[in-house]
C-alpha positions as MATLAB code, in Angstrom:
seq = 'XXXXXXXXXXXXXXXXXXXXXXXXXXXXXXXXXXXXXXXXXXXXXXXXXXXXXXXXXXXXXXXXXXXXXXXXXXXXXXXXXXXXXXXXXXXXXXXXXXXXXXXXXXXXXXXXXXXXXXXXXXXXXXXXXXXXXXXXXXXXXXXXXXXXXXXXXXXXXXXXXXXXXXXXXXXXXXXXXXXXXXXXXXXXXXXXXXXXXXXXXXXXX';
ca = [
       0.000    0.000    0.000;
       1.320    3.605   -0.929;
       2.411    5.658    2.018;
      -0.225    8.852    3.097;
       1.474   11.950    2.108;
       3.560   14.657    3.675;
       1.248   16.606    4.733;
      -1.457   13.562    6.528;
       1.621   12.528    7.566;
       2.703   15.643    9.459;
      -0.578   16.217   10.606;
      -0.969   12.482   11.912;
       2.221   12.561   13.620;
       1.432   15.438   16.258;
       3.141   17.837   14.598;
       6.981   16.339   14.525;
       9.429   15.287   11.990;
       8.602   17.829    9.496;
      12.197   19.227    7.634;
      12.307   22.684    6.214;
      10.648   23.506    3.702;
      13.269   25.049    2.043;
      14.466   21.247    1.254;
      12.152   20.468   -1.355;
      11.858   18.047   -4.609;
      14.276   19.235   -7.613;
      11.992   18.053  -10.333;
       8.304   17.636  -10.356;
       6.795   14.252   -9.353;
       9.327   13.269   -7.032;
       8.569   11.578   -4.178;
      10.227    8.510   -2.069;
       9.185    6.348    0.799;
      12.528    4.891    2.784;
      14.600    3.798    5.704;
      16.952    6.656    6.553;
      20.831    6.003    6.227;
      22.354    9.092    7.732;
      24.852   10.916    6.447;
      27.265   14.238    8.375;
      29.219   15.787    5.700;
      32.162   18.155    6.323;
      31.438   21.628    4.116;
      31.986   21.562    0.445;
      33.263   17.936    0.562;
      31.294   15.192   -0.861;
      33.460   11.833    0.368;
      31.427   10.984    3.057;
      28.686   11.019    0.685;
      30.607    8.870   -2.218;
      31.190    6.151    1.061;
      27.539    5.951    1.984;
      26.468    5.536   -1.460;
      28.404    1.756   -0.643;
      27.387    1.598    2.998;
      23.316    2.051    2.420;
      21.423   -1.090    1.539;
      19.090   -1.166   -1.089;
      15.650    0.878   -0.848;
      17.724    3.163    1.679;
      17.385    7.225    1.315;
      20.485    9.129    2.213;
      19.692   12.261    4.411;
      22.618   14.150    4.577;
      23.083   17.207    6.616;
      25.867   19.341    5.245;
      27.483   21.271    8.409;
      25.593   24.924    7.316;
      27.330   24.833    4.382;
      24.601   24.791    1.577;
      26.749   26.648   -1.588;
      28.076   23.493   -3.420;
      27.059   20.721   -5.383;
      27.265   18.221   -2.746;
      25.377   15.418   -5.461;
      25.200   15.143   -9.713;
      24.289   13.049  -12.514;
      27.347   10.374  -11.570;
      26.563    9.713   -7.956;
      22.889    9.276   -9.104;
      23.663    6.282  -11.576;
      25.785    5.264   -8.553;
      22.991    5.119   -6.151;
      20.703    3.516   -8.682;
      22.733    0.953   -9.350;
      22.991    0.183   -5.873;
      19.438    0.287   -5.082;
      19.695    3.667   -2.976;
      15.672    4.727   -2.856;
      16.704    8.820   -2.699;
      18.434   11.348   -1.581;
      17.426   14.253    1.136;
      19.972   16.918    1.597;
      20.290   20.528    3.720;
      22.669   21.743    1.047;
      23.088   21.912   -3.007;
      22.829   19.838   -5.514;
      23.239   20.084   -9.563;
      22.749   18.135  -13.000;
      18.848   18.612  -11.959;
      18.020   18.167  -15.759;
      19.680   14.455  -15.728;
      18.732   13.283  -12.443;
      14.995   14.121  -14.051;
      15.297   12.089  -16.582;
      16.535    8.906  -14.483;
      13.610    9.900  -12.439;
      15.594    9.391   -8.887;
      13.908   11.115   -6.094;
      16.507   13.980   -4.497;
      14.884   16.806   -2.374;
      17.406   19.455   -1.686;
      18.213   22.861   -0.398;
      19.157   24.630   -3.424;
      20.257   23.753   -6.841;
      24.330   24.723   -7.225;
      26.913   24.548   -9.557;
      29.835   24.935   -7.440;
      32.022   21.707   -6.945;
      33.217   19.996   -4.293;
      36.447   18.408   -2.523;
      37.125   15.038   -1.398;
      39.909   15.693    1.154;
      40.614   12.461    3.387;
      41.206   14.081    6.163;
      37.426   16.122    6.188;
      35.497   15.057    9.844;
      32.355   13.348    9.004;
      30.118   10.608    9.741;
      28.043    8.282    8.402;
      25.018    6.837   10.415;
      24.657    9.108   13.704;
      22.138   11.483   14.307;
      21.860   14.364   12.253;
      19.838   17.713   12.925;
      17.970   19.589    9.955;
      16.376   22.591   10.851;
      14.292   21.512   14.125;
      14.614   17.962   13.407;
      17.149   15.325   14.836;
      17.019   12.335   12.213;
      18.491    8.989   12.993;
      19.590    5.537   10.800;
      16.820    3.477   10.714;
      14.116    6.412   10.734;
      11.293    6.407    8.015;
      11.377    9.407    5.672;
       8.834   10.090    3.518;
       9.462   13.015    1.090;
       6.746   14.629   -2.050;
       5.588   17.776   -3.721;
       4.446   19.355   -0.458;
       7.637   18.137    1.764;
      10.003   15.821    4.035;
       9.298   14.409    7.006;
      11.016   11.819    9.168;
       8.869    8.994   11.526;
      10.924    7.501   14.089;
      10.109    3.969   13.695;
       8.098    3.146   16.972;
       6.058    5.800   15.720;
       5.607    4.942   12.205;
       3.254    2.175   11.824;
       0.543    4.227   14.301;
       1.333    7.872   12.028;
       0.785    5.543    8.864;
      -2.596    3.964   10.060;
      -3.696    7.678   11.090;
      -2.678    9.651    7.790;
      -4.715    6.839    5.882;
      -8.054    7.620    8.292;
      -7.817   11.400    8.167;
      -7.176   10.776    4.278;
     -10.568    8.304    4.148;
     -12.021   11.599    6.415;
     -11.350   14.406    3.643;
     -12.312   12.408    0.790;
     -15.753   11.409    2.685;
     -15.423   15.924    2.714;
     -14.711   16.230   -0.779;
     -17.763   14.441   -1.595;
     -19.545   16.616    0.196;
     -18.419   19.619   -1.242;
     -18.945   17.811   -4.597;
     -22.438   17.808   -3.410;
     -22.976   21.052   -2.664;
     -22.197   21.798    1.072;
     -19.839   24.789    1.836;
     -16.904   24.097    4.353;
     -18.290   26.573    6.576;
     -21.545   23.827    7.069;
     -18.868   21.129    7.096;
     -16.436   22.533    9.441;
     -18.960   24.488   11.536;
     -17.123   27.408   11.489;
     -17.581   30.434   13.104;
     -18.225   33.518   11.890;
     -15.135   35.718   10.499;
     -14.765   38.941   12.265;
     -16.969   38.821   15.405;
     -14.206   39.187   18.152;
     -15.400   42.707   19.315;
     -13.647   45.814   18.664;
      -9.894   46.193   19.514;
      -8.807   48.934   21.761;
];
């Protein structure tokens, strides 16, 4: 069964695990459903991100937080085929990204910061990490979490919490299309909703 999206998601999971929406899909129809493999990379430097391309297991998404740094092009065309032909299921990254026109047309799923065309180094002696806890925005994400990424977002489920957001985001989804019948029908969502009227809070001194 397909996931819910982003946004049932979010709204099924209390309110937590939503990333910034600043990180956002690079070409239109993207959208992934995966275990998170973690990824700390040192600024400008892609290795760390060349070495989890081998670590992750297949159907994995790399989330890769990119120490503040977001002006370089942390991920192309090459290390796309590369996580393809591993299996990798996408890529989420606070940071930059180019060759969006090819990694369209292999259709793999990346949601990133920005789109840049500035390279990067591969020093050996750059600090990073590979499958520790990583913080985006407000959000700490760790190996093993499930991130679900579309149009409208990112959002990471830890996974005791999964399974219960999942069953939610399907009822609230059953919910609104039981609504958009109703609408279909004729109602108004001010009947639906029973919403009060606009404007009625007294004057303001």
């Amino acid at each position: 069964m397909s996931s819910p999206g982003t946004a049932s998601l979010f709204e099924a999971s209390t309110h937590r695990g939503a990333l910034p929406s600043a990180i956002a899909a690079i070409w239109p129809g993207a959208q992934v459903t995966g275990r998170a493999l973690t990824v700390q990379s040192p600024p400008a430097d892609n290795l760390w991100l060349h070495h989890a391309i081998y670590r992750a297991q297949p159907g994995d998404v790399l989330v890769v937080q990119c120490s503040g740094h977001h002006e370089a092009g942390y991920w192309g065309e090459i290390m796309t085929v590369a996580a393809q032909v591993r299996g990798l299921a996408g890529l989420v990254i606070d940071g930059g990204v180019r060759d969006r026109d090819a990694i369209a047309a292999l259709r793999f799923p990346v949601f990133a910061r920005t789109l840049c065309i500035r390279g990067t180094g591969k020093s050996p002696t750059a600090r990073g990490a590979i499958g520790g806890p990583v913080t985006i925005g407000a959000v700490t994400v760790e190996t093993g979490d499930l991130i679900v990424a579309d149009a409208d977002g990112v959002i990471a489920l830890r996974p005791d919490e999964a399974e219960a957001t999942l069953a939610r985001a399907r009822q609230r989804d059953a919910r609104e299309q039981a609504i958009l019948t109703r609408l279909r029908a004729g109602e108004t969502t001010l009947a639906i909703y029973d919403l009060p009227q606009a404007g009625q809070q007294g004057p303001r001194e």
